[in-house]
Coordinates of C-alpha atoms in Angstrom, one line a residue:
X11 CA 27.5 13.9 11.5
X12 CA 30.4 15.1 9.3
X13 CA 30.3 14.7 5.5
X14 CA 33.3 14.6 3.3
X15 CA 33.1 14.9 -0.5
X16 CA 36.2 14.8 -2.6
X17 CA 38.4 15.6 0.4
X18 CA 36.3 18.7 1.3
X19 CA 34.8 18.4 4.8
X20 CA 31.7 20.4 5.9
X21 CA 28.9 20.2 8.4
X22 CA 25.5 19.0 7.2
X23 CA 22.6 21.4 7.8
X24 CA 19.1 19.9 7.8
X25 CA 17.4 22.6 5.7
X26 CA 17.7 26.2 4.7
X27 CA 15.7 28.8 6.6
X28 CA 16.6 31.9 4.6
X29 CA 19.2 32.9 7.1
X30 CA 21.4 29.9 7.4
X31 CA 21.5 28.3 3.9
X32 CA 23.0 24.8 3.3
X33 CA 26.5 24.9 1.8
X34 CA 26.5 24.5 -2.0
X35 CA 29.3 22.5 -3.6
X36 CA 30.2 22.1 -7.2
X37 CA 32.5 19.7 -8.9
X38 CA 33.8 18.9 -12.4
X39 CA 32.2 16.0 -14.2
X40 CA 33.5 12.6 -13.2
X41 CA 33.4 10.2 -10.3
X42 CA 32.7 11.6 -6.9
X43 CA 33.7 9.9 -3.6
X44 CA 31.5 10.5 -0.6
X45 CA 32.5 9.6 3.0
X46 CA 30.7 10.3 6.2
X47 CA 31.4 9.5 9.8
X48 CA 28.9 9.0 12.7
X49 CA 29.1 8.1 16.3
X50 CA 26.6 5.3 15.8
X51 CA 27.6 1.8 14.7
X52 CA 26.1 0.8 11.4
X53 CA 23.2 -1.6 11.4
X54 CA 23.6 -5.0 9.9
X55 CA 21.2 -5.8 7.0
X56 CA 19.8 -9.2 6.2
X57 CA 20.8 -10.9 2.9
X58 CA 17.8 -12.1 1.0
X59 CA 18.6 -15.8 1.9
X60 CA 18.8 -14.8 5.6
X61 CA 15.5 -12.9 5.4
X62 CA 13.0 -15.0 3.5
X63 CA 12.2 -18.7 4.0
X64 CA 13.5 -20.9 1.2
X65 CA 9.9 -21.6 0.1
X66 CA 9.3 -17.9 -0.1
X67 CA 12.4 -17.3 -2.2
X68 CA 11.4 -20.2 -4.5
X69 CA 8.0 -18.7 -5.0
X70 CA 9.4 -15.2 -5.5
X71 CA 11.8 -16.4 -8.2
X72 CA 9.0 -18.2 -10.0
X73 CA 6.6 -15.2 -10.2
X74 CA 5.7 -13.8 -13.5
X75 CA 7.1 -10.3 -14.1
X76 CA 4.0 -8.2 -13.1
X77 CA 3.6 -10.0 -9.8
X78 CA 7.4 -10.1 -9.2
X79 CA 7.6 -6.3 -9.7
X80 CA 4.9 -5.7 -7.1
X81 CA 6.6 -8.1 -4.6
X82 CA 10.0 -6.6 -5.3
X83 CA 8.8 -3.1 -4.4
X84 CA 7.4 -4.2 -1.1
X85 CA 10.4 -6.5 -0.4
X86 CA 12.9 -3.7 -1.0
X87 CA 11.1 -1.4 1.4
X88 CA 10.8 -4.2 4.0
X89 CA 14.5 -5.1 3.9
X90 CA 15.5 -1.5 3.9
X91 CA 13.8 -1.2 7.3
X92 CA 14.9 -4.6 8.8
X93 CA 18.2 -5.2 10.5
X94 CA 19.7 -7.8 12.7
X95 CA 19.8 -5.4 15.7
X96 CA 16.3 -4.0 15.3
X97 CA 13.6 -3.1 12.8
X98 CA 12.9 0.6 11.9
X99 CA 9.5 2.2 11.7
X100 CA 9.7 4.2 8.4
X101 CA 11.4 6.6 6.2
X102 CA 12.1 9.3 5.5
X103 CA 10.9 10.2 9.0
X104 CA 10.9 7.9 12.0
X105 CA 13.9 5.9 10.8
X106 CA 14.3 4.5 14.3
X107 CA 13.0 1.7 16.5
X108 CA 9.3 1.8 17.3
X109 CA 8.0 -1.1 19.4
X110 CA 4.4 -1.3 18.1
X111 CA 5.4 -1.1 14.4
X112 CA 8.1 -3.7 14.8
X113 CA 6.0 -6.3 16.7
X114 CA 2.9 -5.9 14.6
X115 CA 4.8 -6.0 11.3
X116 CA 6.6 -9.2 12.3
X117 CA 3.3 -10.9 12.9
X118 CA 2.2 -9.9 9.4
X119 CA 5.3 -11.2 7.6
X120 CA 5.7 -14.3 9.9
X121 CA 4.8 -16.8 7.1
X122 CA 7.5 -15.6 4.7
X123 CA 10.5 -14.8 7.0
X124 CA 13.0 -17.0 8.8
X125 CA 12.7 -17.2 12.6
X126 CA 16.0 -15.3 12.9
X127 CA 14.2 -12.2 11.7
X128 CA 11.6 -12.6 14.5
X129 CA 14.6 -13.1 16.9
X130 CA 16.0 -9.8 15.7
X131 CA 12.7 -8.1 16.4
X132 CA 12.5 -9.5 19.9
X133 CA 16.1 -8.5 20.5
X134 CA 15.2 -5.0 19.4
X135 CA 12.3 -5.1 21.9
X136 CA 14.6 -6.5 24.7
X137 CA 17.3 -3.8 24.2
X138 CA 14.7 -1.1 24.5
X139 CA 12.8 -2.5 27.5
X140 CA 12.1 -0.6 30.7
X141 CA 13.4 -2.1 34.0
X142 CA 9.8 -3.1 35.0
X143 CA 9.1 -4.9 31.7
X144 CA 7.3 -2.2 29.7
X145 CA 8.2 -2.1 26.0
X146 CA 9.5 1.1 24.5
X147 CA 7.3 3.1 22.2
X148 CA 10.2 4.7 20.3
X149 CA 13.8 5.7 20.6
X150 CA 15.3 9.1 20.0
X151 CA 18.9 9.2 18.9
X152 CA 21.8 11.7 18.7
X153 CA 20.9 15.3 18.7
X154 CA 17.2 14.6 19.1
X155 CA 18.1 12.6 22.2
X156 CA 20.0 15.6 23.6
X157 CA 17.0 17.8 23.0
X158 CA 14.8 15.3 24.8
X159 CA 17.1 15.4 27.8
X160 CA 17.3 19.2 27.9
X161 CA 13.5 19.4 27.8
X162 CA 13.2 16.9 30.6
X163 CA 15.9 18.8 32.6
X164 CA 14.0 22.1 32.1
X165 CA 10.7 20.6 33.2
X166 CA 12.3 19.2 36.3
X167 CA 14.2 22.5 36.9
X168 CA 17.5 20.6 37.1
X169 CA 20.4 22.6 35.6
X170 CA 23.3 20.7 37.1
X171 CA 23.7 18.1 34.3
X172 CA 26.8 18.6 32.1
X173 CA 26.5 18.0 28.3
X174 CA 29.0 15.1 28.5
X175 CA 26.5 13.3 30.8
X176 CA 23.9 13.2 28.1
X177 CA 23.3 9.9 26.4
X178 CA 22.9 9.2 22.7
X179 CA 19.7 7.3 23.0
X180 CA 16.5 8.0 24.9
X181 CA 13.4 5.7 25.0
X182 CA 9.9 6.8 25.9
X183 CA 7.2 4.6 27.3
X184 CA 4.2 6.8 26.8
X185 CA 2.1 4.1 25.1
X186 CA 0.3 1.2 26.8
X187 CA -0.5 -1.2 24.0
X188 CA 3.1 -2.2 23.0
X189 CA 3.8 -3.9 26.3
X190 CA 1.3 -6.6 25.4
X191 CA 2.4 -7.2 21.7
X192 CA 5.5 -9.3 22.2
X193 CA 4.1 -12.5 23.7
X194 CA 1.6 -13.2 20.9
X195 CA 4.6 -12.8 18.5
X196 CA 6.5 -15.3 20.7
X197 CA 3.6 -17.7 20.2
X198 CA 3.9 -17.3 16.5
X199 CA 7.6 -17.9 16.8
X200 CA 6.9 -21.2 18.6
X201 CA 4.5 -22.3 15.9
X202 CA 7.2 -21.6 13.3
X203 CA 9.6 -23.9 15.2
X204 CA 11.6 -21.2 16.8
X205 CA 13.4 -22.4 20.0
X206 CA 16.4 -20.1 20.7
X207 CA 14.4 -17.4 22.5
X208 CA 13.1 -19.9 25.1
X209 CA 16.6 -20.9 26.2
X210 CA 17.8 -19.5 29.5
X211 CA 21.2 -18.8 28.0
X212 CA 19.7 -16.5 25.4
X213 CA 20.4 -12.8 26.1
X214 CA 16.7 -12.0 25.5
X215 CA 15.4 -14.6 28.1
X216 CA 15.4 -12.3 31.1
X217 CA 13.8 -9.3 29.2
X218 CA 11.0 -11.6 28.0
X219 CA 10.4 -12.7 31.7
X220 CA 10.3 -9.1 32.8
X221 CA 7.7 -8.3 30.2
X222 CA 5.6 -11.4 31.0
X223 CA 5.7 -10.5 34.7
X224 CA 4.5 -7.0 34.0
X225 CA 1.6 -8.3 31.9
X226 CA 0.6 -10.8 34.7
X227 CA 0.9 -8.1 37.4
X228 CA -1.4 -5.7 35.5
X229 CA -3.9 -8.4 34.6
X230 CA -4.1 -9.9 38.1
X231 CA -4.6 -6.6 39.8
X232 CA -6.8 -4.7 37.4
X233 CA -9.9 -5.4 35.3
X234 CA -9.2 -2.5 32.9
X235 CA -5.8 -0.8 32.0
X236 CA -5.9 2.9 31.4
X237 CA -3.7 5.0 29.2
X238 CA -1.1 6.9 31.2
X239 CA -2.2 9.8 33.4
X240 CA -2.2 13.2 31.8
X241 CA -2.1 11.7 28.4
X242 CA -4.6 11.5 25.5
X243 CA -2.9 8.6 23.7
X244 CA -2.0 5.0 24.6
X245 CA -2.4 2.7 21.6
X246 CA -1.9 2.9 17.8
X247 CA -4.4 5.8 17.5
X248 CA -1.7 8.2 18.8
X249 CA -3.2 11.4 17.7
X250 CA -4.7 13.4 20.5
X251 CA -8.4 12.8 19.7
X252 CA -7.7 9.3 18.4
X253 CA -9.5 7.7 21.3
X254 CA -12.2 10.3 21.4
X255 CA -10.7 11.6 24.7
X256 CA -11.2 8.1 26.1
X257 CA -9.1 6.5 28.9
X258 CA -9.6 2.8 28.4
X259 CA -8.9 1.6 24.9
X260 CA -10.8 -1.3 23.3
X261 CA -7.7 -2.4 21.5
X262 CA -5.8 -2.8 24.7
X263 CA -8.5 -4.1 27.0
X264 CA -10.5 -6.3 24.7
X265 CA -7.7 -7.2 22.3
X266 CA -4.1 -7.0 23.3
X267 CA -4.2 -8.0 27.0
X268 CA -6.5 -11.0 26.5
X269 CA -4.3 -12.1 23.5
X270 CA -1.2 -11.8 25.7
X271 CA -2.7 -13.9 28.5
X272 CA -3.9 -16.5 26.1
X273 CA -0.5 -16.7 24.5
X274 CA 1.2 -17.2 27.8
X275 CA -1.2 -20.1 28.6
X276 CA -0.5 -21.7 25.2
X277 CA 3.3 -21.3 25.6
X278 CA 3.2 -22.9 29.0
X279 CA 1.0 -25.7 27.8
X280 CA 3.5 -26.5 25.0
X281 CA 6.4 -26.6 27.5
X282 CA 8.5 -24.1 25.6
X283 CA 10.3 -23.2 28.9
X284 CA 12.1 -25.4 31.4
X285 CA 9.8 -24.3 34.3
X286 CA 12.3 -25.2 37.0
X287 CA 14.9 -22.9 35.5
X288 CA 12.3 -20.3 34.8
X289 CA 11.0 -20.4 38.3
X290 CA 14.5 -20.1 39.8
X291 CA 15.4 -17.1 37.6
X292 CA 12.1 -15.4 38.3
X293 CA 12.6 -16.0 42.1
X294 CA 16.1 -14.5 41.9
X295 CA 14.7 -11.4 40.1
X296 CA 11.7 -11.2 42.4
X297 CA 9.3 -11.7 39.6
X298 CA 6.6 -12.9 42.0
X299 CA 3.7 -13.0 39.5
X300 CA 5.6 -15.5 37.2
X301 CA 6.4 -17.7 40.2
X302 CA 2.7 -17.6 41.3
X303 CA 1.5 -18.6 37.8
X304 CA 4.1 -21.4 37.5
X305 CA 2.8 -22.8 40.8
X306 CA -0.8 -22.4 39.9
X307 CA -1.5 -22.3 36.1
X308 CA -5.2 -22.7 36.7
X309 CA -5.2 -19.2 38.2
X310 CA -3.9 -17.8 34.9
X311 CA -6.7 -19.6 33.0
X312 CA -9.3 -18.0 35.3
X313 CA -7.8 -14.5 34.8
X314 CA -7.6 -15.1 31.1
X315 CA -11.3 -16.0 30.9
X316 CA -12.2 -12.9 32.8
X317 CA -10.2 -10.7 30.4
X318 CA -11.6 -12.6 27.4
X319 CA -15.1 -11.3 28.3
X320 CA -13.9 -7.7 28.6
X321 CA -15.4 -6.8 25.2
X322 CA -18.8 -6.7 26.8
X323 CA -17.8 -3.5 28.6
X324 CA -17.6 -1.8 25.2
X325 CA -20.9 -3.0 23.8
X326 CA -23.0 0.1 22.8
X327 CA -26.7 -0.1 22.0
X328 CA -29.3 2.5 21.3
X329 CA -33.1 2.7 21.2
X330 CA -34.3 2.4 17.6
X331 CA -35.3 6.0 17.3
X332 CA -31.9 7.2 18.7
X333 CA -30.1 4.8 16.4
X334 CA -31.9 6.1 13.3
X335 CA -31.2 9.7 14.4
X336 CA -27.5 9.1 14.8
X337 CA -27.3 7.4 11.3
X338 CA -29.1 10.4 9.7
X339 CA -26.8 12.9 11.4
X340 CA -23.8 11.1 9.9
X341 CA -25.4 10.8 6.4
X342 CA -26.2 14.5 6.4
X343 CA -22.6 15.3 7.5
X344 CA -20.9 13.3 4.7
X345 CA -23.7 14.2 2.2
X346 CA -24.5 10.6 1.3
X347 CA -27.9 8.9 1.8
X348 CA -28.6 5.3 2.7
X349 CA -31.6 3.2 3.5
X350 CA -29.6 0.6 5.6
X351 CA -30.7 -0.1 9.2
X352 CA -27.6 -1.7 10.8
X353 CA -26.4 -2.3 14.4
X354 CA -29.7 -3.6 15.8
X355 CA -27.7 -5.5 18.4
X356 CA -25.2 -2.6 18.9
X357 CA -21.5 -2.5 18.2
X358 CA -18.2 -2.5 20.1
X359 CA -17.1 1.0 20.8
X360 CA -13.7 2.6 20.6
X361 CA -13.0 3.4 24.2
X362 CA -14.3 4.1 27.7
X363 CA -14.1 7.4 29.5
X364 CA -12.3 7.7 32.9
X365 CA -15.8 7.1 34.5
X366 CA -16.3 4.0 32.3
X367 CA -18.7 5.7 29.9
X368 CA -18.7 4.4 26.4
X369 CA -17.2 6.6 23.6
X370 CA -19.5 5.4 20.8
X371 CA -17.3 5.3 17.8
X372 CA -17.4 2.4 15.3
X373 CA -13.9 1.2 14.8
X374 CA -11.6 -1.3 13.2
X375 CA -9.7 -2.2 16.4
X376 CA -12.1 -5.1 16.9
X377 CA -9.8 -6.9 14.4
X378 CA -7.3 -7.4 17.2
X379 CA -9.9 -9.6 18.9
X380 CA -10.5 -11.5 15.7
X381 CA -6.8 -12.1 15.2
X382 CA -6.1 -14.0 18.4
X383 CA -9.1 -14.7 20.6
X384 CA -11.6 -17.5 21.0
X385 CA -14.8 -15.6 20.4
X386 CA -18.4 -16.7 20.4
X387 CA -21.1 -16.1 17.7
X388 CA -22.4 -12.9 19.2
X389 CA -18.9 -11.3 19.5
X390 CA -18.0 -12.3 15.9
X391 CA -21.2 -10.8 14.6
X392 CA -20.5 -7.5 16.5
X393 CA -16.9 -7.6 15.2
X394 CA -17.7 -8.2 11.5
X395 CA -20.9 -6.3 11.0
X396 CA -19.3 -2.9 10.5
X397 CA -17.1 -4.4 7.7
X398 CA -20.2 -5.6 5.9
X399 CA -22.1 -2.3 6.2
X400 CA -21.2 0.1 3.4
X401 CA -20.4 3.8 3.8
X402 CA -21.9 6.0 5.1
X403 CA -23.2 3.7 7.8
X404 CA -20.3 1.3 8.1
X405 CA -16.6 0.9 7.7
X406 CA -16.7 -0.7 4.3
X407 CA -16.1 1.5 1.2
X408 CA -15.0 1.1 -2.4
X409 CA -11.6 2.7 -1.5
X410 CA -10.9 0.4 1.5
X411 CA -12.2 -0.1 5.0
X412 CA -12.2 2.9 7.3
X413 CA -10.6 2.7 10.7
X414 CA -13.4 4.8 12.4
X415 CA -16.8 6.1 11.9
X416 CA -19.1 8.4 13.9
X417 CA -22.2 7.0 12.2
X418 CA -23.7 5.9 15.6
X419 CA -22.3 8.8 17.7
X420 CA -24.5 11.0 19.8
X421 CA -24.9 14.7 19.2
X422 CA -22.8 15.8 22.1
X423 CA -19.3 14.7 23.3
X424 CA -19.3 12.1 26.1
X425 CA -16.0 13.6 27.3
X426 CA -15.5 17.4 26.8
X427 CA -12.5 18.7 24.9
X428 CA -9.6 18.9 27.4
X429 CA -7.9 22.2 28.0
X430 CA -5.2 23.0 25.5
X431 CA -6.5 20.7 22.8
X432 CA -8.3 21.2 19.5
X433 CA -11.9 22.1 20.1
X434 CA -14.2 19.6 18.3
X435 CA -17.8 20.5 18.1
X436 CA -18.9 16.9 17.6
X437 CA -17.8 13.3 17.0
X438 CA -18.7 13.8 13.4
X439 CA -15.9 16.4 13.1
X440 CA -13.5 14.5 15.5
X441 CA -13.6 11.4 13.3
X442 CA -14.1 12.8 9.8
X443 CA -11.9 12.2 6.8
X444 CA -9.5 15.0 7.7
X445 CA -8.5 13.3 11.0
X446 CA -5.5 11.0 11.2
X447 CA -7.5 8.3 12.9
X448 CA -10.9 9.2 11.6
X449 CA -12.9 8.1 8.5
X450 CA -9.7 7.3 6.6
X451 CA -8.1 4.0 5.3
X452 CA -4.9 2.7 6.9
X453 CA -3.1 0.1 4.7
X454 CA -2.0 -2.1 7.6
X455 CA -5.5 -2.5 8.9
X456 CA -6.5 -3.9 5.6
X457 CA -3.6 -6.4 6.0
X458 CA -4.7 -7.1 9.6
X459 CA -8.2 -7.9 8.4
X460 CA -7.1 -10.3 5.8
X461 CA -4.8 -12.1 8.2
X462 CA -7.3 -12.2 11.0
X463 CA -10.1 -13.8 8.9
X464 CA -7.7 -16.2 7.2
X465 CA -6.4 -17.2 10.5
X466 CA -9.9 -17.9 11.9
X467 CA -10.6 -19.9 8.7
X468 CA -7.4 -22.0 9.2
X469 CA -5.7 -20.5 6.1
X470 CA -2.8 -18.9 7.9
X471 CA 0.5 -20.3 8.9
X472 CA -0.3 -20.3 12.6
X473 CA -3.3 -22.2 14.1
X474 CA -6.7 -20.8 14.3
X475 CA -7.8 -19.4 17.7
X476 CA -11.1 -21.2 17.5
X477 CA -10.5 -24.9 17.1
X478 CA -13.9 -25.5 15.5
X479 CA -16.0 -22.7 14.0
X480 CA -19.8 -22.9 14.1
X481 CA -21.5 -23.0 10.7
X482 CA -22.7 -19.4 11.2
X483 CA -19.2 -18.2 12.1
X484 CA -17.7 -19.9 9.0
X485 CA -20.4 -18.4 6.7
X486 CA -19.9 -14.9 8.1
X487 CA -16.1 -15.1 7.9
X488 CA -16.3 -16.4 4.3
X489 CA -18.8 -13.8 3.3
X490 CA -16.8 -10.9 4.8
X491 CA -13.6 -12.2 3.2
X492 CA -15.2 -12.5 -0.2
X493 CA -16.5 -8.9 0.0
X494 CA -13.1 -7.7 1.2
X495 CA -11.2 -9.5 -1.6
X496 CA -13.5 -8.0 -4.3
X497 CA -12.8 -4.5 -2.8
X498 CA -9.1 -5.1 -2.8
X499 CA -9.1 -6.1 -6.4
X500 CA -10.7 -2.8 -7.2
X501 CA -8.3 -0.6 -5.3
X502 CA -5.2 -2.7 -6.2
X503 CA -2.0 -3.0 -4.2
X504 CA -1.3 -0.2 -1.7
X505 CA 2.0 0.5 0.0
X506 CA 1.3 4.0 1.3
X507 CA 0.5 4.3 5.0
X508 CA -3.0 5.8 4.8
X509 CA -5.3 7.7 2.5
X510 CA -8.5 9.7 2.6
X511 CA -11.2 10.6 0.1
X512 CA -13.5 13.2 -1.4
X513 CA -17.1 12.6 -2.4
X514 CA -17.5 13.3 -6.2
X515 CA -20.2 12.5 -8.6
X516 CA -21.8 10.0 -6.2
X517 CA -18.6 8.1 -5.6
X518 CA -15.7 8.2 -3.1
X519 CA -12.5 9.2 -4.8
X520 CA -9.2 8.2 -3.1
X521 CA -6.9 11.1 -2.0
X522 CA -3.5 11.1 -0.4
X523 CA -3.9 11.9 3.3
X524 CA -2.8 15.4 4.3
X525 CA -3.3 16.8 0.8
X526 CA -6.0 19.1 2.0
X527 CA -4.6 20.2 5.3
X528 CA -0.8 20.1 4.9
X529 CA -0.3 17.1 7.3
X530 CA 3.1 15.5 6.8
X531 CA 3.0 12.7 9.4
X532 CA 3.0 9.7 7.1
X533 CA 6.1 8.3 5.4
X534 CA 7.2 7.3 1.9
X535 CA 8.0 3.9 3.4
X536 CA 6.3 2.6 6.5
X537 CA 7.2 -0.7 8.0
X538 CA 3.7 -1.9 8.8
X539 CA 2.5 -0.8 5.3
X540 CA 5.2 -2.7 3.3
X541 CA 4.5 -5.6 5.7
X542 CA 1.5 -6.2 3.5
X543 CA 4.1 -8.4 1.6
X544 CA 3.4 -11.1 4.2
X545 CA -0.1 -12.3 3.2
X546 CA 0.5 -11.4 -0.5
X547 CA 3.5 -13.6 -0.9
X548 CA 2.0 -16.2 1.4
X549 CA -1.0 -16.5 -0.9
X550 CA 1.3 -17.0 -3.9
X551 CA 3.2 -19.7 -1.9
X552 CA 0.0 -21.7 -1.8
X553 CA -0.4 -21.7 -5.6
X554 CA 1.0 -24.1 -8.2
X555 CA 3.2 -22.8 -11.0
X556 CA 0.2 -23.1 -13.3
X557 CA -1.9 -20.9 -11.0
X558 CA 0.9 -18.3 -10.6
X559 CA 1.2 -18.1 -14.4
X560 CA -2.5 -18.3 -15.2
X561 CA -2.4 -15.3 -17.6
X562 CA 0.6 -16.6 -19.4
X563 CA -0.8 -20.1 -19.4
X564 CA -4.1 -19.0 -20.9
X565 CA -2.2 -17.0 -23.5
X566 CA -0.1 -20.0 -24.4
X567 CA -3.1 -22.2 -24.6
X568 CA -5.0 -19.7 -26.8
X569 CA -1.8 -19.4 -29.0
X570 CA -1.5 -23.2 -29.3
X571 CA -5.2 -23.5 -30.2
X572 CA -4.9 -20.7 -32.8
X573 CA -1.8 -22.4 -34.3
X574 CA -3.5 -25.8 -34.4
X575 CA -6.7 -24.3 -35.8
X576 CA -4.7 -22.4 -38.4
X577 CA -2.8 -25.6 -39.3
X578 CA -6.0 -27.6 -39.6
X579 CA -7.7 -24.8 -41.7
X580 CA -4.6 -24.6 -43.8
X581 CA -4.6 -28.4 -44.4
X582 CA -8.4 -28.3 -45.2
X583 CA -7.7 -25.4 -47.6
X584 CA -5.0 -27.3 -49.4
X585 CA -7.2 -30.4 -49.6
X586 CA -10.0 -28.3 -51.0
X587 CA -7.7 -26.7 -53.5
X588 CA -6.3 -30.0 -54.6
X589 CA -9.8 -31.5 -54.8
X590 CA -10.9 -28.5 -56.9
X591 CA -7.9 -28.9 -59.2
X592 CA -8.6 -32.6 -59.6
X593 CA -12.3 -31.8 -60.4
X594 CA -11.3 -29.2 -63.0
X595 CA -8.8 -31.6 -64.5
X596 CA -11.5 -34.3 -64.8
X597 CA -13.9 -31.7 -66.5
X598 CA -11.2 -30.8 -69.0
X599 CA -10.5 -34.4 -69.9
X600 CA -14.2 -35.0 -70.3
X601 CA -14.5 -32.0 -72.7
X602 CA -11.5 -33.2 -74.7
X603 CA -13.0 -36.6 -75.1
X604 CA -16.2 -35.1 -76.3

């Protein structure tokens, strides 16, 4: 773009490289006017009253200063990244649309925002949708979009495209998970009394149908969905070794797809669409899978039940001797001992190889199951055990829950390192505290855990997936949440995207991620990190004024008690002094009379 300062126009250069230095300008003291022009239309921000629900604004305005300052910081970051056209992933880098970040973040802040903000997020999804219904992972804009197109042109050996034929926006669809994230958000939208998106006149109606049809087609024709061919990434763990070189992600196959199918069922059961209109539009667009499901909803329930049991494919168990050996290997690697003996019934692993072999990494992606699915006692125990087992054997630690652990991994890789990738000698190295998706803490997974447990306990704004918890489920959820809340009180509020640790004097010490290896991937502001505002402000919304101001209230009560006590003591002192004076006067009179 072009920048003009005080009438002097110049080209903006991203950074100096020693050869092509940025232009330096100097001006006299005083007011400076800055103007810039761009080929892109400016985005439309939300005013506060357009963004937050009235109840949320009321609570926000009533907060004591300390709490209000914490909320304000998160709210400013959230509003900076939220616009009526779309939500942006982060800043300073990735200040563009990202499907996953937008859709997950909207679910986190659903209790505090107006439904119009969800509509903006769905609109952003719809305007970046592929023709077959797949949701875009991210958009590249401007010069970066041109670079993308040039690279693709070179790969295809096509050199007959003129520069004026390039477009300003390029979307990529290299992830799998995002395609299944919009429908659960739509269900939340329905529970929050949203209606506009379900009308056939809404511009997002057809894109939503395209997305649903793609989901149905995949679920009806496959029992597992792989990441894209010739790729190592496919869900939120988008670093090359993030899935342990696996092909079938637990998050996608045991979490997102079952949740999407269950959400479609619930939306149909609640009659959010006019099915006659929906069927006609689907027929016209040749969306045959939607037509089939409308005609036979029982088929969808059968398919959903099959996918709801997919977690069993990821269950990893070991003989007792192998289990103990694996735990000892990890303890030696991180240099911390433990006498725990966890995972007697196994755990749910991170991914499956192309040959359906289990990649045995303990992981936090099981939280996607807890968030949306109707799970039995066994599954819930498998999901929550790692969060109740402390480091070095589990995901729980005093600096937050880790997103992965190789504490139960074998000595050798299940899938060898692919050609052209980093060569890891073991899973211990592949998932240690230096790896982007290894034994590190991600802020948004802490938020996800709080929401998922509260939702199952019926303490969230949307209904619990399980209509009636068993006593053992309720006890386990409550125990896990209590342990989690105590840990969060110790580490305090966190708005950074992720952090790692060092082991010092027998304790884990929190460290910024990338400090030891120069990694610069994380952002100063990240949408799904500042989305932690959702459950935080929601908790405050459930409190009375007295509870919100408990510290001030206690101080006032103590002050009043002290003042009253002081007054009483003062009165008693005066009475005592007066009594003493009277007594002395009597003594004097008696002496005079004598």
